[in-house]
Short mmCIF file of C-alpha atoms in Angstrom, two decimals:
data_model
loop_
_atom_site.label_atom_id
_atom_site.label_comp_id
_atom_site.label_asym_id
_atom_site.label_seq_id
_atom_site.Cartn_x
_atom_site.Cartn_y
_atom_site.Cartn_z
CA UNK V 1 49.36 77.80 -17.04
CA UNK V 2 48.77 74.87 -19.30
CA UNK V 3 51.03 72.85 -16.52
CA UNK V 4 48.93 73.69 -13.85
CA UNK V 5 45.80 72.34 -16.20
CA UNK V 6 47.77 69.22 -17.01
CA UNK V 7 48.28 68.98 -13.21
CA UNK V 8 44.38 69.53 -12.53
CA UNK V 9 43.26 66.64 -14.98
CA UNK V 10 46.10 64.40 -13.78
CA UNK V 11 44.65 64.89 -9.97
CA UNK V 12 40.99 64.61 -11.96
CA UNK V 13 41.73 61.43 -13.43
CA UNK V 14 43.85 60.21 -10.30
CA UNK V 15 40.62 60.88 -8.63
CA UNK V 16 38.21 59.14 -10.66
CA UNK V 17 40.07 56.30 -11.25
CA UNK V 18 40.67 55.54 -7.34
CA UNK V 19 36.87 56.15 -7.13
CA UNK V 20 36.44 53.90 -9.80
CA UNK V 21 38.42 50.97 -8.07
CA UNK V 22 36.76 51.91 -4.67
CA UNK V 23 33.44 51.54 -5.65
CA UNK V 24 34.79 47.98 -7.23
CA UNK V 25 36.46 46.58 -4.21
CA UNK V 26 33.46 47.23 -2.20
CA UNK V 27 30.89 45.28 -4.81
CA UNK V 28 33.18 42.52 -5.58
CA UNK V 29 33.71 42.12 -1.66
CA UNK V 30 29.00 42.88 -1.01
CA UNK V 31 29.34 39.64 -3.97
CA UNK V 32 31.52 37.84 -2.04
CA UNK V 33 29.83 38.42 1.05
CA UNK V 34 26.17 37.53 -0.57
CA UNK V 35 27.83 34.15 -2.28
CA UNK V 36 29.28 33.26 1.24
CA UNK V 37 25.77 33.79 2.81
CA UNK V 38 24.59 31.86 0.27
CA UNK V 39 26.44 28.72 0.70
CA UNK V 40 26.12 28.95 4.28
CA UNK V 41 22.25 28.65 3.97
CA UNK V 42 21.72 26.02 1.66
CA UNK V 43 23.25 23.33 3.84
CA UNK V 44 20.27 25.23 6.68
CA UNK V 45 17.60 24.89 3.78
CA UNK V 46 19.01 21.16 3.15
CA UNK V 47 19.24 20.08 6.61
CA UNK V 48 16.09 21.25 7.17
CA UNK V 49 14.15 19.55 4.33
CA UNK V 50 16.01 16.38 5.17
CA UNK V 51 14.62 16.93 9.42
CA UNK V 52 11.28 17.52 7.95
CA UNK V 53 11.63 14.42 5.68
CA UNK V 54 13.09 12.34 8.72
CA UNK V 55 9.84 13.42 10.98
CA UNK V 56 7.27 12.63 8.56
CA UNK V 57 9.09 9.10 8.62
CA UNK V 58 9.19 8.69 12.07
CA UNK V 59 5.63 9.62 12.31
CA UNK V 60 4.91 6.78 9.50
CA UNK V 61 6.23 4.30 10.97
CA UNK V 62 5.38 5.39 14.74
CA UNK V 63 1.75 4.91 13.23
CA UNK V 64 2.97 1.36 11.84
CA UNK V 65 3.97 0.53 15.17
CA UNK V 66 0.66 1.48 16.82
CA UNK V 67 -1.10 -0.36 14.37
CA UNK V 68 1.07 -3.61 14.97
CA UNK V 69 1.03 -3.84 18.40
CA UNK V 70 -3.03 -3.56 18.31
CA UNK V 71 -2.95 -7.31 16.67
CA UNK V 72 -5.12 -9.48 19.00
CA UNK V 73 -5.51 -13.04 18.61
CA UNK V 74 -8.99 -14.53 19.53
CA UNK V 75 -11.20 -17.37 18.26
CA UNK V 76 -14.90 -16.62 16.92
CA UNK V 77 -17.79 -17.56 18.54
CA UNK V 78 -18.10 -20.46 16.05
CA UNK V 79 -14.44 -21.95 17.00
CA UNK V 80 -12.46 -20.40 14.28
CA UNK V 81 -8.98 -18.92 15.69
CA UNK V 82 -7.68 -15.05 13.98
CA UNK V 83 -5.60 -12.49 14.48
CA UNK V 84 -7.17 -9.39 14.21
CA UNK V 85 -6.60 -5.55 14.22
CA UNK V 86 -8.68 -2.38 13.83
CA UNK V 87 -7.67 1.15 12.45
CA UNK V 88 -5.88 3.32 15.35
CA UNK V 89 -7.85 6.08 17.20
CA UNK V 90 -6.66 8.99 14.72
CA UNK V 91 -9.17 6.99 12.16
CA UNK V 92 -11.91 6.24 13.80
CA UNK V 93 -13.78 8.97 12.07
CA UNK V 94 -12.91 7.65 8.40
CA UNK V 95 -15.02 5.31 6.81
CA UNK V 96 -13.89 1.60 7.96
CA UNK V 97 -12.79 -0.94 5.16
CA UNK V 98 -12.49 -4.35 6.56
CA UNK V 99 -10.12 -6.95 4.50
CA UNK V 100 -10.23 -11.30 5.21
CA UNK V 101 -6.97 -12.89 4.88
CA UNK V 102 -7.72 -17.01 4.27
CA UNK V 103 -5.08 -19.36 3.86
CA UNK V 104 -3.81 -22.46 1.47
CA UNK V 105 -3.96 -26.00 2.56
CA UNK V 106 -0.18 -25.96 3.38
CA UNK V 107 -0.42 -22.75 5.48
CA UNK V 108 -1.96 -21.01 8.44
CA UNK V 109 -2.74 -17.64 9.84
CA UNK V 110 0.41 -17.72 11.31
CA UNK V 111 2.06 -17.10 7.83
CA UNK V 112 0.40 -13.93 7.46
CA UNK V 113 1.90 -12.86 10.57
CA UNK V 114 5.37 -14.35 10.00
CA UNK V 115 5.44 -12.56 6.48
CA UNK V 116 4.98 -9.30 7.68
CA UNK V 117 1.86 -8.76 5.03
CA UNK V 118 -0.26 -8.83 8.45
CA UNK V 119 1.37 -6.12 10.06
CA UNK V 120 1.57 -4.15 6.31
CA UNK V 121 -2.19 -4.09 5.96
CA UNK V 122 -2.58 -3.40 9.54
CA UNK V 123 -0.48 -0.08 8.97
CA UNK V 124 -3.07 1.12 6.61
CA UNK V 125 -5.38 4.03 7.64
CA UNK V 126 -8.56 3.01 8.51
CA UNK V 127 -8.60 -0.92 6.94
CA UNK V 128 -9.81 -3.64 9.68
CA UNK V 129 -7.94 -6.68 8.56
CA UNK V 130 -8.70 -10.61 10.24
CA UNK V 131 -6.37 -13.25 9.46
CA UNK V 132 -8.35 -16.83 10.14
CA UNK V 133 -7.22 -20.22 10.67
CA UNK V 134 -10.53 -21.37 8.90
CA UNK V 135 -10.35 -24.55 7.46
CA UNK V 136 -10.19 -25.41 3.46
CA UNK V 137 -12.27 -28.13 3.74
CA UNK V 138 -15.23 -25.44 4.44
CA UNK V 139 -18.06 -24.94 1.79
CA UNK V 140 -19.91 -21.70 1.18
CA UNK V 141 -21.98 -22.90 3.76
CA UNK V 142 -19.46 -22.53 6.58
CA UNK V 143 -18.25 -19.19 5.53
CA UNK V 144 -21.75 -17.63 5.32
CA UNK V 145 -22.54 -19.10 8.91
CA UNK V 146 -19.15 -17.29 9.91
CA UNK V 147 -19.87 -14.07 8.39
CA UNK V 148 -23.67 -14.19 10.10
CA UNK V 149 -23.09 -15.76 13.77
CA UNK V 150 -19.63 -14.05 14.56
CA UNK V 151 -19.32 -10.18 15.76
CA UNK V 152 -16.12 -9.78 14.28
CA UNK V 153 -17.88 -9.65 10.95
CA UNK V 154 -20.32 -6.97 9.73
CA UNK V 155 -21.17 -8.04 5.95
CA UNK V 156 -20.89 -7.26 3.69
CA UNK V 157 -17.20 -7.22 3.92
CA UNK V 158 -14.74 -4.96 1.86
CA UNK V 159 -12.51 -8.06 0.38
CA UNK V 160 -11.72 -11.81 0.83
CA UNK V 161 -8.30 -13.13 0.12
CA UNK V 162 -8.58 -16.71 -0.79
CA UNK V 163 -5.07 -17.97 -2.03
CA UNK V 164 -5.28 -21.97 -3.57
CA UNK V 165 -7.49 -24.72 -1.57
CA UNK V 166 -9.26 -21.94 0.58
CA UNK V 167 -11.27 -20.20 -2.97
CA UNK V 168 -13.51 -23.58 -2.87
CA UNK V 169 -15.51 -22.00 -0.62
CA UNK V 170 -16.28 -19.43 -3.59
CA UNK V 171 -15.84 -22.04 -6.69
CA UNK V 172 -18.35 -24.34 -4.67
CA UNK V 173 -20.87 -21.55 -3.68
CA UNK V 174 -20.96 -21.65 -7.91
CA UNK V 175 -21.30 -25.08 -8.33
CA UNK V 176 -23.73 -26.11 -5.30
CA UNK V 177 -24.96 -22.71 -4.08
CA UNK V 178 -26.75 -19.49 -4.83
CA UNK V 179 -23.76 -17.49 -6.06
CA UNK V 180 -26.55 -14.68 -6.24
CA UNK V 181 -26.12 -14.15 -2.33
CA UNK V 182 -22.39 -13.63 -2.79
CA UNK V 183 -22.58 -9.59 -2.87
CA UNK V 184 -24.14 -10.03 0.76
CA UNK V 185 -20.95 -11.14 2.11
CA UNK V 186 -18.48 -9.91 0.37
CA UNK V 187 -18.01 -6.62 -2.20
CA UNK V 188 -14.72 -7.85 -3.64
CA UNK V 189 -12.72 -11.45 -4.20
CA UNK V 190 -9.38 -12.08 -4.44
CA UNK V 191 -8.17 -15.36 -5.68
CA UNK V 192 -5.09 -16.28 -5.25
CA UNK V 193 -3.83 -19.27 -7.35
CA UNK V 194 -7.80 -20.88 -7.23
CA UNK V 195 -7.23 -24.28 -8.54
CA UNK V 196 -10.66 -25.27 -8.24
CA UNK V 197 -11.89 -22.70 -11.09
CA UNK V 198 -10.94 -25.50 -13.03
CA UNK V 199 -13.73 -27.11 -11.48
CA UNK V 200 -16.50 -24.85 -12.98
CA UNK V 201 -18.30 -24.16 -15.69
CA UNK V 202 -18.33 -20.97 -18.21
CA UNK V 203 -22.11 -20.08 -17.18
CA UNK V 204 -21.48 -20.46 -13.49
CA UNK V 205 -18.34 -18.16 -14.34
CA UNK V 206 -20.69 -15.84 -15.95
CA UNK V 207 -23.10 -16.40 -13.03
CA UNK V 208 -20.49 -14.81 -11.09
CA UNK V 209 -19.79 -12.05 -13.32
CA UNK V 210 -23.60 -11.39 -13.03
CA UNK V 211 -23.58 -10.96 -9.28
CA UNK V 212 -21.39 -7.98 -9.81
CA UNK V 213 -18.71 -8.88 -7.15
CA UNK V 214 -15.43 -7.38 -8.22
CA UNK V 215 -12.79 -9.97 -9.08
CA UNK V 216 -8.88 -9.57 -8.68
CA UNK V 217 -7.10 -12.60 -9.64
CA UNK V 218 -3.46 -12.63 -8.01
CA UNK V 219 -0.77 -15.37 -9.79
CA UNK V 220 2.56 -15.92 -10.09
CA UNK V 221 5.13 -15.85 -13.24
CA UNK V 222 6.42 -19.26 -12.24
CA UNK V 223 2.56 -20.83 -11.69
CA UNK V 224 1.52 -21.59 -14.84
CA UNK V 225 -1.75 -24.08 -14.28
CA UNK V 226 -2.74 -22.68 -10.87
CA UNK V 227 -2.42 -19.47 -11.13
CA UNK V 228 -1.75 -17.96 -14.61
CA UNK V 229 -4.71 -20.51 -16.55
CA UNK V 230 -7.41 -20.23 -13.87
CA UNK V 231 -6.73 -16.40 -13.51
CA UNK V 232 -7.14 -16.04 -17.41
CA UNK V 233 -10.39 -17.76 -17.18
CA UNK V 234 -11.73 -15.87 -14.18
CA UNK V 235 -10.30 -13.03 -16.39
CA UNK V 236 -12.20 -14.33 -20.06
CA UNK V 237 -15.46 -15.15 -18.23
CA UNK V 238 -15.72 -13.33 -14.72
CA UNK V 239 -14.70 -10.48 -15.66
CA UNK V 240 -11.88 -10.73 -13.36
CA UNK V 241 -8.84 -8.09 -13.28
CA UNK V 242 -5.63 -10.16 -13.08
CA UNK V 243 -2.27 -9.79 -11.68
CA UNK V 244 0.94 -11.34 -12.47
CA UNK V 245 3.85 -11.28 -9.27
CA UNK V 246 7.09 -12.96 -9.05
CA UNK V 247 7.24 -16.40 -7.68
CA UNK V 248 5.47 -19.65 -7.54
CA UNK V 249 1.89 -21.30 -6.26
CA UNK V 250 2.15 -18.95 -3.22
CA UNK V 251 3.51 -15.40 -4.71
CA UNK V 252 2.07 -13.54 -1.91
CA UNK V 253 4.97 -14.66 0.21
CA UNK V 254 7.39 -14.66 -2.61
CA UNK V 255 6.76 -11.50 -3.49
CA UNK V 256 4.69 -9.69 0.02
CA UNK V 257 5.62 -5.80 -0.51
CA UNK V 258 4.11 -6.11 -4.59
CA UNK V 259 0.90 -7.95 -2.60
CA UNK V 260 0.25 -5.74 -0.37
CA UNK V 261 0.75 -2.87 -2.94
CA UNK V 262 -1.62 -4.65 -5.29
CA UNK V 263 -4.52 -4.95 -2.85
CA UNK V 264 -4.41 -1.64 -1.69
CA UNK V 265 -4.01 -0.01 -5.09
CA UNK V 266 -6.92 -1.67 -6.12
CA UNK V 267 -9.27 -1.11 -2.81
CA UNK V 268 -8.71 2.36 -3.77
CA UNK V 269 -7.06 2.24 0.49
CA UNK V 270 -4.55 5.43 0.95
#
């Protein structure tokens, strides 16, 4: 009798322990199963994000594209040739910023274009931008006859770019003008290298300050009488918010993706 007990817990214990091993052979191969699942998956989820990703690119710069190829070239009614290009239909219902591009005496509306700082600000939701071949011989005078006779122009306008000779027509509204009708034109303006600051004098710089028209002062790191010492004066006595890029007297083509950024940043333009 005891051998037949022995027997019973040996077949017990057999039993158990094949259990045992049973039960482990089928979790280690549900984990193996679940890992392999796994791993097939995440190159799904991956693939997937990166599609997504790809799309919302596509859609970018399919929107870029749309915006380009809406660049017109015209001449005002008072003789002054642009390019010009209005938010696409999708943003017709947001509110419309409208941005001036001016040139240097060296330079034309054409450099805009050839840049690509044209087509970048043309990209942006719901910003009207005109690029104009108007002259920097032109006093405050001129511009305000622009901005009144021409029905590209509702004023005021969001911002004026006015890089070197072409900010006269703003340092010589202070000297000879009535700086007080600035805000009717124009909400902000963005020097650019303004040599003629130079020109003026700390009340007419504080006459400025006093119409309330924002300032952002653009210079480059390697323009050091131009841009860096008339931007710090626009900056001491304007109350002007300055910017330093890389590159010379004209930084916004030695440095056009930081520009653009700049501008926009500081419109507050998404």
């Amino acid at each position: 009798m005891p051998r037949n007990n022995n027997n019973n817990n040996d077949r017990l214990f057999s039993w158990q322990t094949a259990t045992v091993i049973g039960v482990t052979v089928l979790l280690f191969l549900y984990m193996h199963s679940l890992s392999q699942q796994q791993r097939i998956n995440q190159p799904q989820n991956v693939n997937k994000q990166q599609q997504q990703k790809q799309q919302h690119q596509q859609q970018q710069q399919q929107q870029g594209i749309s915006r380009m190829n809406s660049i017109q070239q015209g001449r005002t009614e008072t003789g002054v040739e642009y390019y010009h290009c209005r938010p696409v239909k999708d943003d017709e219902t947001k509110p419309t910023q409208h941005l001036i591009l001016l040139h240097g005496s060296r330079f034309s509306k054409e450099d805009w274009k050839t840049s690509g700082i044209l087509q970048q600000f043309c990209s942006i939701p719901g910003l009207t931008v005109s690029a104009l071949d108007f002259s920097v011989a032109s006093t405050h005078k001129d511009f305000r006859r622009l901005m009144d006779e021409s029905s590209l122009f509702t004023p005021p306008v969001t911002a004026v770019v006015t890089p070197s000779a072409s900010g006269q027509i703003v340092t010589e509204w202070m000297t000879n003008g009535h700086i007080t009708k600035m805000p009717l034109y124009m909400h902000t303006w963005i020097p650019v290298a303004v040599g003629s600051v130079h020109s003026t004098t700390q009340t007419q710089l504080q006459d400025l300050k006093g119409t309330g028209v924002d300032i952002l002062a653009i210079y480059g790191d390697q323009d050091r009488v131009a841009g860096h010492d008339t931007s710090m004066l626009l900056q001491k006595w304007a109350g002007a918010t300055t910017v330093e890029l890389n590159g010379g007297h004209p930084c916004y083509l030695d440095s056009p993706d930081e520009f653009v950024q700049v501008i926009q940043s500081h419109l507050g333009l998404s």
